Short mmCIF file of C-alpha atoms and ligand atoms in Angstrom, two decimals:
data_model
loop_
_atom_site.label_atom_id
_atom_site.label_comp_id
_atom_site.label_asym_id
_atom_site.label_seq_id
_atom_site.Cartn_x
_atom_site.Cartn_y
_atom_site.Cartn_z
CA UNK L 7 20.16 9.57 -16.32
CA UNK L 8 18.79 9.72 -12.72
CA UNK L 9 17.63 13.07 -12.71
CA UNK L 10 15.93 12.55 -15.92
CA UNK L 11 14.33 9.18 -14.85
CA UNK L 12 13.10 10.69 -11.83
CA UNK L 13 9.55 10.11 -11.06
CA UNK L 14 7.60 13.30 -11.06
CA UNK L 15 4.04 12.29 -11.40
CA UNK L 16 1.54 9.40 -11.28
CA UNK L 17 -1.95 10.01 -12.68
CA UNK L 18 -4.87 7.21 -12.46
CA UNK L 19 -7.69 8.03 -14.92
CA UNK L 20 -11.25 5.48 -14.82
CA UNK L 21 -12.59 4.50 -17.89
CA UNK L 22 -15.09 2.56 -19.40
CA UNK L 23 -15.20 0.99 -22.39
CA UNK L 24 -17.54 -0.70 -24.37
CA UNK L 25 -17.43 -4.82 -25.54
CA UNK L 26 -18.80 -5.74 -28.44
CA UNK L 27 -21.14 -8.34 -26.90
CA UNK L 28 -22.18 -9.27 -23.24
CA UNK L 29 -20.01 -11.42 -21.77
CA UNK L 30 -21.10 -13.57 -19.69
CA UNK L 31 -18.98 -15.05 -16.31
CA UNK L 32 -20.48 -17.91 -14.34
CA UNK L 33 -21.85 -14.84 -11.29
CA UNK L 34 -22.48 -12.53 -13.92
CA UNK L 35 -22.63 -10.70 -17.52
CA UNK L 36 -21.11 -7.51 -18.32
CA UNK L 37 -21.50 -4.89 -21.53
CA UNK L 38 -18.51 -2.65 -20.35
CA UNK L 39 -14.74 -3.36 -19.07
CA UNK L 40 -13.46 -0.96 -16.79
CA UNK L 41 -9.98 -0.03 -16.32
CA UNK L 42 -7.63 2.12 -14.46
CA UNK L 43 -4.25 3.63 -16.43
CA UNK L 44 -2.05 4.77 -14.75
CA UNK L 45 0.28 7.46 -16.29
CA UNK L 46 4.52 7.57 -14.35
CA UNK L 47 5.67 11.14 -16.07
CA UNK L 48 9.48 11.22 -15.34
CA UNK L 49 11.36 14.81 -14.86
CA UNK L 50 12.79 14.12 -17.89
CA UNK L 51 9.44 14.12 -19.63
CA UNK L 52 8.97 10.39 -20.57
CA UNK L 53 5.61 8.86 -19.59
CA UNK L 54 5.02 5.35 -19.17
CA UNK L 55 1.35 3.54 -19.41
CA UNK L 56 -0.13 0.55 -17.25
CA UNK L 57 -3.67 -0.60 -17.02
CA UNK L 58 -5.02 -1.89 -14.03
CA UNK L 59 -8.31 -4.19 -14.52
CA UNK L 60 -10.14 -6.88 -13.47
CA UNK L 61 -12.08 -9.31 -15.23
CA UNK L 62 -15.89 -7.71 -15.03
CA UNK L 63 -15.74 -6.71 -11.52
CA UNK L 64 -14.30 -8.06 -7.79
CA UNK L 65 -15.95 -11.10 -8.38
CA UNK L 66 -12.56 -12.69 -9.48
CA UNK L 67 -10.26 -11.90 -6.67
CA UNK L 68 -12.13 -8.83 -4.51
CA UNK L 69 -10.40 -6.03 -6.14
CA UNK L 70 -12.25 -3.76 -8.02
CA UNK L 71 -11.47 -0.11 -10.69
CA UNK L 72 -12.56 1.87 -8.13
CA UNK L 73 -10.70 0.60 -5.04
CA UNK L 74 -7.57 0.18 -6.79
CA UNK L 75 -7.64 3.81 -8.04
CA UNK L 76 -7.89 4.91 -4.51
CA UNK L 77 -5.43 2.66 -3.54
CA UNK L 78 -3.39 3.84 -5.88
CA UNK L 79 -3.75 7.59 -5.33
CA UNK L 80 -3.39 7.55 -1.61
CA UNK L 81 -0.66 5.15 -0.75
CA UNK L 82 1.30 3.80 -3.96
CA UNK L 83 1.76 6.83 -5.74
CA UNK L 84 3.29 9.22 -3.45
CA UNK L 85 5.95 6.19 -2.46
CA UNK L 86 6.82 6.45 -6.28
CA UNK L 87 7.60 10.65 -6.56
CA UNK L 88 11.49 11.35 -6.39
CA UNK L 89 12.52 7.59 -7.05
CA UNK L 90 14.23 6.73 -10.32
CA UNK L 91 11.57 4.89 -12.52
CA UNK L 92 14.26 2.58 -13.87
CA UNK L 93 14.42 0.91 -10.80
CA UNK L 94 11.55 -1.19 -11.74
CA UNK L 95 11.70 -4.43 -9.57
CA UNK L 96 13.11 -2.19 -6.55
CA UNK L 97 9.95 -0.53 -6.80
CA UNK L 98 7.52 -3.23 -7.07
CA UNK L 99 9.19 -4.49 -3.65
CA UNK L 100 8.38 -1.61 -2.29
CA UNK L 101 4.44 -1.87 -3.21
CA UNK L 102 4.82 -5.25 -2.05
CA UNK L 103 5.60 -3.72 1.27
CA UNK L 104 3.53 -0.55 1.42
CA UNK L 105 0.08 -2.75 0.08
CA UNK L 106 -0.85 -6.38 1.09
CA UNK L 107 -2.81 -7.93 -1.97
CA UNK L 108 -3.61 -5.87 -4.14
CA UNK L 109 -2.08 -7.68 -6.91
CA UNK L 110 -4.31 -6.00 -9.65
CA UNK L 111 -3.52 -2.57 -8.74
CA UNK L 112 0.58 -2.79 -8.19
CA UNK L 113 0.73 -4.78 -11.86
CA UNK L 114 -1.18 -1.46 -13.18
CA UNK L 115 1.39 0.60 -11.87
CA UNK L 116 4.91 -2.20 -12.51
CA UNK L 117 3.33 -1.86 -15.82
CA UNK L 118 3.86 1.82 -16.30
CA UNK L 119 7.61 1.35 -14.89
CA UNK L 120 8.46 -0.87 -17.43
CA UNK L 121 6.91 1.39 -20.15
CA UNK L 122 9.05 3.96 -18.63
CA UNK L 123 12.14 1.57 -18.81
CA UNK L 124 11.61 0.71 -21.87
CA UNK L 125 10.80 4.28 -23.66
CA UNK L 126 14.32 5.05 -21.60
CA UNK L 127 16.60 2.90 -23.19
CA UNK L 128 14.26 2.87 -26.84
CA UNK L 129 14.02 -0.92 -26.28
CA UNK L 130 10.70 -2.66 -26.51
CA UNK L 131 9.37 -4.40 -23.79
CA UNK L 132 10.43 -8.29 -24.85
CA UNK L 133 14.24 -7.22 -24.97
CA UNK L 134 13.85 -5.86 -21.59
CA UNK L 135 12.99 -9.59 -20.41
CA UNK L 136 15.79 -11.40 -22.55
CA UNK L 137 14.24 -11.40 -26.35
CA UNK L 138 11.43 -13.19 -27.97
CA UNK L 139 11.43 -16.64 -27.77
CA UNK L 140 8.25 -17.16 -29.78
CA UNK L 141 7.17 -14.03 -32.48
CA UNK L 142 3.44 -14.66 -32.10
CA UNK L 143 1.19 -16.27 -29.82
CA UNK L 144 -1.84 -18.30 -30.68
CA UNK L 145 -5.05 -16.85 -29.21
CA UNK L 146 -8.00 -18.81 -27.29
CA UNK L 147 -11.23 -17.11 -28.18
CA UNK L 148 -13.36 -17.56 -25.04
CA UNK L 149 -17.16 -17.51 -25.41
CA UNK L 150 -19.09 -16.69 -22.82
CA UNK L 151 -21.94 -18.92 -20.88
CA UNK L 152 -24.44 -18.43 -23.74
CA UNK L 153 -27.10 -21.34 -25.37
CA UNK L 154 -25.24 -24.10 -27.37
CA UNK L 155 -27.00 -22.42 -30.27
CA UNK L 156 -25.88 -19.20 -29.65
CA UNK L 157 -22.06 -20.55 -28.39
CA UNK L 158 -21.85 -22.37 -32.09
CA UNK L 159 -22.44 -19.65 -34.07
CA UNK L 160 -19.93 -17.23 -32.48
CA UNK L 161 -17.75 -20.06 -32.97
CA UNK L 162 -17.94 -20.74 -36.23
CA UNK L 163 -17.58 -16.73 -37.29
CA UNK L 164 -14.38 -16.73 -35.03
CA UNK L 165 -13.27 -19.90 -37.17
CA UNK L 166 -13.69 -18.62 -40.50
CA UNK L 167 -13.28 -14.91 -39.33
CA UNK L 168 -10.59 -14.22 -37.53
CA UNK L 169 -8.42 -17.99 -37.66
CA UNK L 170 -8.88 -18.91 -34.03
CA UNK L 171 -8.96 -22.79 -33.65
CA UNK L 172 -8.75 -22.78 -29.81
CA UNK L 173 -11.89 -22.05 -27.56
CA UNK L 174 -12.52 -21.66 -24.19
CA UNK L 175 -16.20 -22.26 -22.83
CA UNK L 176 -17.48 -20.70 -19.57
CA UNK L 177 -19.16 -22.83 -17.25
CA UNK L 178 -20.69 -22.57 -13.99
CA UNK L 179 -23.81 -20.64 -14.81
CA UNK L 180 -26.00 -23.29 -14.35
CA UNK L 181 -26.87 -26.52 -12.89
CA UNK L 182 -24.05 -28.94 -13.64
CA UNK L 183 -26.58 -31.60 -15.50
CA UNK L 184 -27.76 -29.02 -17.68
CA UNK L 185 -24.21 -27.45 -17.94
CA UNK L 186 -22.79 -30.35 -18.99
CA UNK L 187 -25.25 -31.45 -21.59
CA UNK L 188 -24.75 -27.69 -23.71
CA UNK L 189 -21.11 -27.89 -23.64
CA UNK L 190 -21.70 -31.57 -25.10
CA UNK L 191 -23.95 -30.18 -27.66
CA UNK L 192 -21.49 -27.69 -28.50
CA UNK L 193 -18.24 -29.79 -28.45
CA UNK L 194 -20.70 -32.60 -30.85
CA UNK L 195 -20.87 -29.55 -32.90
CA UNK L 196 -17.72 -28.31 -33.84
CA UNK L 197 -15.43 -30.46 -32.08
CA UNK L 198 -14.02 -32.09 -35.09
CA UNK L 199 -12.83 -28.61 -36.29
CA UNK L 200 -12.40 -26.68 -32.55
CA UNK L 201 -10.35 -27.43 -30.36
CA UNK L 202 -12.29 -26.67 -26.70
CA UNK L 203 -11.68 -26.04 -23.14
CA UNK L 204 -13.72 -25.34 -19.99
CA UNK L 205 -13.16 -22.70 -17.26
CA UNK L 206 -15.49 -23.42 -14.25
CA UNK L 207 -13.93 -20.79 -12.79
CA UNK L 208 -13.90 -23.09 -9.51
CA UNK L 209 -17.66 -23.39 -9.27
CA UNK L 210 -17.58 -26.92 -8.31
CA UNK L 211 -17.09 -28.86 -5.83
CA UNK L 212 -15.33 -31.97 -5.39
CA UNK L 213 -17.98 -34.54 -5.72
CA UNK L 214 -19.51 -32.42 -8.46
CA UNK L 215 -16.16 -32.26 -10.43
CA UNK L 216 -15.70 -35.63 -9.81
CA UNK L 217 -19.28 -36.53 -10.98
CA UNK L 218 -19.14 -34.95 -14.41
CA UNK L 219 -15.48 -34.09 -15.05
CA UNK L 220 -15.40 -37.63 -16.87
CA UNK L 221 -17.86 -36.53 -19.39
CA UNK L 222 -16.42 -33.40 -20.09
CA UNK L 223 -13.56 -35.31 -21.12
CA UNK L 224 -15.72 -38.16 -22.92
CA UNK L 225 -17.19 -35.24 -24.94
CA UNK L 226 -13.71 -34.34 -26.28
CA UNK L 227 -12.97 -31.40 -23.99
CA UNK L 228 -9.14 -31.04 -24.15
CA UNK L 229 -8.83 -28.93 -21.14
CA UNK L 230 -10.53 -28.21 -17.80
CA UNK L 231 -9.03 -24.71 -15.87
CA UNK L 232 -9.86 -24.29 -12.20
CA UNK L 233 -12.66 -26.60 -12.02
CA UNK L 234 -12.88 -26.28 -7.67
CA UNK L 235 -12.41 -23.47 -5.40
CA UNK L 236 -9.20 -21.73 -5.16
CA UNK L 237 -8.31 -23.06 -2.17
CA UNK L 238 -8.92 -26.75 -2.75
CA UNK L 239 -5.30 -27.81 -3.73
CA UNK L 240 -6.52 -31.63 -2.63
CA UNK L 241 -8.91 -31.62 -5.23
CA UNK L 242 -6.92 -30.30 -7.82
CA UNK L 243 -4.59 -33.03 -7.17
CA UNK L 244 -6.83 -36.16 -6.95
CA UNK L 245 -8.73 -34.57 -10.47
CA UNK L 246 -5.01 -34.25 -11.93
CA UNK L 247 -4.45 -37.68 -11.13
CA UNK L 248 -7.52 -38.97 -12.17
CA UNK L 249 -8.56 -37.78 -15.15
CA UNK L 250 -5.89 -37.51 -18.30
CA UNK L 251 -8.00 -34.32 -19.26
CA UNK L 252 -4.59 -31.54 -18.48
CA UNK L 253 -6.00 -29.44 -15.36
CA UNK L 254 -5.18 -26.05 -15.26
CA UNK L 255 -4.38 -23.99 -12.46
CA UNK L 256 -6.19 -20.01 -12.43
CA UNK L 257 -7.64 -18.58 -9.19
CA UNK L 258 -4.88 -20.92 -7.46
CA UNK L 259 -2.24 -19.56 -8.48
CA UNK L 260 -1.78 -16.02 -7.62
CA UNK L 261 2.14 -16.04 -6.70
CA UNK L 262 5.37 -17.31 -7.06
CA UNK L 263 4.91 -18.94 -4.37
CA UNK L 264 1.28 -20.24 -5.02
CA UNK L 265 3.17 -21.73 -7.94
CA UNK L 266 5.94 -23.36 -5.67
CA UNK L 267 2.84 -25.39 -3.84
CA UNK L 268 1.07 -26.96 -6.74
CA UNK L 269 4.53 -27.75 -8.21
CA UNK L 270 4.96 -29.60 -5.00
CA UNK L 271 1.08 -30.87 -4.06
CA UNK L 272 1.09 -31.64 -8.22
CA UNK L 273 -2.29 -30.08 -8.03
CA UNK L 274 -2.13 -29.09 -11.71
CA UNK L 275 -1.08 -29.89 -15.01
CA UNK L 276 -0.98 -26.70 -16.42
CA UNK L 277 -0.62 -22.69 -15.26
CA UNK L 278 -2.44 -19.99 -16.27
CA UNK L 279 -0.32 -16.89 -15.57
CA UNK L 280 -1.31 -13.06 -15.48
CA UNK L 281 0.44 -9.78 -15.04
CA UNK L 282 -2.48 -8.58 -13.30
CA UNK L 283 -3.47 -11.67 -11.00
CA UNK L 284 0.43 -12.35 -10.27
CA UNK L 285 1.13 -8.44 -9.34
CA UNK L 286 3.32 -7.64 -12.37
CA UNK L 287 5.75 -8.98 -14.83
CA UNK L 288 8.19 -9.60 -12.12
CA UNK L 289 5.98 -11.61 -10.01
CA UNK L 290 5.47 -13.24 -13.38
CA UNK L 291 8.65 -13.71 -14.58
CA UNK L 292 9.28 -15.38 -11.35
CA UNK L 293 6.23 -17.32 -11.26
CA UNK L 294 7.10 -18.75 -14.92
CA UNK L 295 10.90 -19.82 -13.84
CA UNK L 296 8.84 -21.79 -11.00
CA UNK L 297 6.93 -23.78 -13.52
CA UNK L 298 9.87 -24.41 -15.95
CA UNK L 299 11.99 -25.78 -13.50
CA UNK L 300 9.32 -27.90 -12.04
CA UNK L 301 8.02 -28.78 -16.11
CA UNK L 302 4.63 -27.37 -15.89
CA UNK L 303 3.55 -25.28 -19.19
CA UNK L 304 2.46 -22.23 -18.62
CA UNK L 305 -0.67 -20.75 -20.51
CA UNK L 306 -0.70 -16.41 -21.25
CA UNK L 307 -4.31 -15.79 -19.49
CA UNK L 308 -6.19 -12.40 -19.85
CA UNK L 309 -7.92 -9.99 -17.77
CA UNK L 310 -9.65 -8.52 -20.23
CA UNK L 311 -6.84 -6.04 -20.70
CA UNK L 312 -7.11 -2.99 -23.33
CA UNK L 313 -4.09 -3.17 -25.82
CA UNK L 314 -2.40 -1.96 -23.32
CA UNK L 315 -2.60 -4.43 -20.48
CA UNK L 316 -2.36 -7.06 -23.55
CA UNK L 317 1.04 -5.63 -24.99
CA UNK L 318 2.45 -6.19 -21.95
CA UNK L 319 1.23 -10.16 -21.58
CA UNK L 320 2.25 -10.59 -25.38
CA UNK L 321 5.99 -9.14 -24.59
CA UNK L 322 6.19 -11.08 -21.20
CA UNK L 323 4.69 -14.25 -22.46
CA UNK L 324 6.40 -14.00 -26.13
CA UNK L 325 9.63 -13.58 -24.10
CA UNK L 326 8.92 -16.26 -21.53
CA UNK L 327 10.73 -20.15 -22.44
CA UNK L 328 8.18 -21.52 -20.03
CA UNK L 329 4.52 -20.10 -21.72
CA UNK L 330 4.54 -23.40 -24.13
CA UNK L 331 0.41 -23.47 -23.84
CA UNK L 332 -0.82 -20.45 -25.73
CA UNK L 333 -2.50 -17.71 -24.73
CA UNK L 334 -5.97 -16.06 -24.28
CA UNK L 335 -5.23 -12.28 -25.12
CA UNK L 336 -8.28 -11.60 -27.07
CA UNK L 337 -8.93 -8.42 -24.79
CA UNK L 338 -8.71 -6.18 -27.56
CA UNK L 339 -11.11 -7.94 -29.96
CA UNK L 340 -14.07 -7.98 -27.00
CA UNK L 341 -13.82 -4.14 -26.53
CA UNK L 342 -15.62 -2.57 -28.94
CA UNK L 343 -13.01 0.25 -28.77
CA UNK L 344 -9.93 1.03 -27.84
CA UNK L 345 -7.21 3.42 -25.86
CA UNK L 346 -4.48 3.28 -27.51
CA UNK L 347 -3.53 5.16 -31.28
CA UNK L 348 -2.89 1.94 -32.91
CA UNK L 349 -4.08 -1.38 -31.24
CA UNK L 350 -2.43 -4.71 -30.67
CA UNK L 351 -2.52 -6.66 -34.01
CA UNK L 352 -3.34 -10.08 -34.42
CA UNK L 353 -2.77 -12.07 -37.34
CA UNK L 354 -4.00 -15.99 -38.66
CA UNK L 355 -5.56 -16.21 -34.44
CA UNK L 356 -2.12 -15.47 -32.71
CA UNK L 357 -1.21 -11.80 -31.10
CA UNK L 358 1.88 -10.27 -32.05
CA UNK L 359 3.78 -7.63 -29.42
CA UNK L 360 4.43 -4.28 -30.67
CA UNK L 361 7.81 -3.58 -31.80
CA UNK L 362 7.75 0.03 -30.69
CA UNK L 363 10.07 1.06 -27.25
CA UNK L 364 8.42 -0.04 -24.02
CA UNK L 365 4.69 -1.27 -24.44
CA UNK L 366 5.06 -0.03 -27.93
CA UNK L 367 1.74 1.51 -27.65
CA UNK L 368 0.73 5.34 -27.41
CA UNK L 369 -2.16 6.50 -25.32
CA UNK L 370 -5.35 7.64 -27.70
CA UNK L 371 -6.06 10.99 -24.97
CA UNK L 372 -9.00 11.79 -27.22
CA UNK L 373 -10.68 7.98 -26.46
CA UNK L 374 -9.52 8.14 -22.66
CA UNK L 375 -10.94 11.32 -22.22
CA UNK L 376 -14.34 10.06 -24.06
CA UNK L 377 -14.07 7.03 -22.06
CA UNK L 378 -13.03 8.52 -19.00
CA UNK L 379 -16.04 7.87 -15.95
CA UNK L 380 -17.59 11.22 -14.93
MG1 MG M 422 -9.93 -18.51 -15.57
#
């Protein structure tokens, strides 16, 4: 089995794909998603896919499609070439060691292992991580920082559409006054039918979050992820404590042991967990077994991810005890196209995982190659 399982190759191709609609992050709006996949071809002839992406650009955590496909070329790869692609977790220690950071870029490439692993042994993903504990997860459809108008009617096609009850509103584009008053017109809206949250994607400060947090919640909002900086675990706490709006942990929480600290500052009452934010479905796994012990739900966030990069959230996070809060893998539906033969399906608002070996999804070479940055 060694020999076969041998890594031979690792290939990084760009693309660019198109959404369907601008979406629109608190620093700015985007009508493409880049990614990176990453292709591990064993001597035996198996190849295993990853995707590494980030949200719209470095604005999230620094990384970006074009550093982490350097990155990848120059110094992760060639540690990979001769080393037995089973030996998934063995490997992502060893990125660990060879890159600081660059979470985003090692998940791209754990990813691929795991494909690998999985094609290997003809076992999909989920039984790799100990069997589906859920068969479907519900989807939050986020809408981006758009008019109240605007916001309401995507809302109300996603309702009826496509059977998503649960939406998350961007925030931080504007003045908080102003801010505040369109999610209120929205959540007046639909709020009897919807059920909303608010990512602020930590655009606030303390007094700010403290000044208008309470109205977010008087307006109905069930949920209010990262509303202060990363780094701001105080905050987090005293907003945790004060309002009984659930707080949800995203930019803070970008490791285990990121998780270990607001289990133990109780600077949040709910995680959002990644693959590519956390570094891969180890880091993941681990992080997740973190928040279980400690009773925190976990909520399946996005990057944005082709159905690729969402296969692998819906097997880790259908597998995962501790991911009790839903999920947010609507990556597929905002890309206008996608890279795969036959996409991630979704069905009544929840994403299922493909039951195929590995990811259980097959590279479309004719889209990469038409998507593929010249
Ligand atoms: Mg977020």
């Amino acid at each position: 089995m060694t020999g076969d399982s041998a890594i031979r190759s690792v290939q990084t191709t760009l693309v660019d794909v198109p959404l369907r609609r601008p979406h629109r992050f608190a620093s700015l709006s985007v009508t493409t998603q880049s990614m990176v996949i990453v292709e591990v071809r064993t001597e035996g002839g198996t190849v295993g896919v990853g995707e590494a992406v980030v949200p719209g650009g470095p604005w999230w955590g620094g990384e970006s499609v074009e550093g982490m496909r350097a990155l990848i070329d120059r110094y992760l790869a060639p540690l990979l070439l001769g080393e037995d692609a089973c030996r998934v977790e063995y490997l992502a220690g060893k990125l660990d060691r060879a890159a600081g950071g660059a979470a985003f870029a090692k998940a791209g490439v754990e990813m691929a292992l795991w494909d690998v692993l999985g094609r290997i042994h003809e076992v999909p993903l989920h039984d790799l991580l100990g069997g589906l504990h859920r068969t479907a997860l519900p989807v939050t459809w986020a809408v981006g920082a758009e008019p109240a108008d605007v916001a309401v009617a995507e809302l109300v096609a996603r309702l009826e559409g496509a059977g998503h009850t649960s939406f998350k509103l961007k925030m931080g584009a504007e003045e908080p006054a102003a801010d505040v008053e369109r999610v209120s017109a929205i959540a007046a809206k639909v709020g009897d039918v919807a059920s909303l949250r608010v990512d602020l994607n930590g655009s606030w400060d303390e007094p700010t979050a403290r000044r208008w947090l309470p109205a977010l919640q008087g307006a109905g909002i069930e949920l209010v992820e990262q509303p202060v900086p990363a780094w701001n675990l105080p905050a987090m706490a005293d907003l945790a404590t004060r309002l009984t709006v659930p707080i949800m942990a995203d930019e803070s929480l970008r490791s285990p042991q990121d998780a270990a600290n607001l289990v133990r500052q109780r600077a949040a009452d709910v995680f959002a967990v990644k693959v590519a934010k956390l570094g891969g479905l180890s880091a993941l796994r681990q992080t997740v077994a973190v928040a279980r012990t400690a009773g925190v739900p976990c909520h399946g966030g996005t990057t944005m991810e082709s159905s690729i990069g969402t296969a692998a959230g819906a097997h880790a996070f259908c597998a995962s005890a501790g991911v009790t809060a839903g999920s947010e893998l609507f990556g597929p539906l905002l890309l206008a196209d996608d890279l795969v033969t036959e996409p991630v399906r979704y069905q009544d608002g929840r994403v299922l995982p493909p039951p195929g070996p590995g990811l259980g999804v097959e590279l479309d070479r004719e889209k990469v190659a038409r998507y593929a940055r010249r």
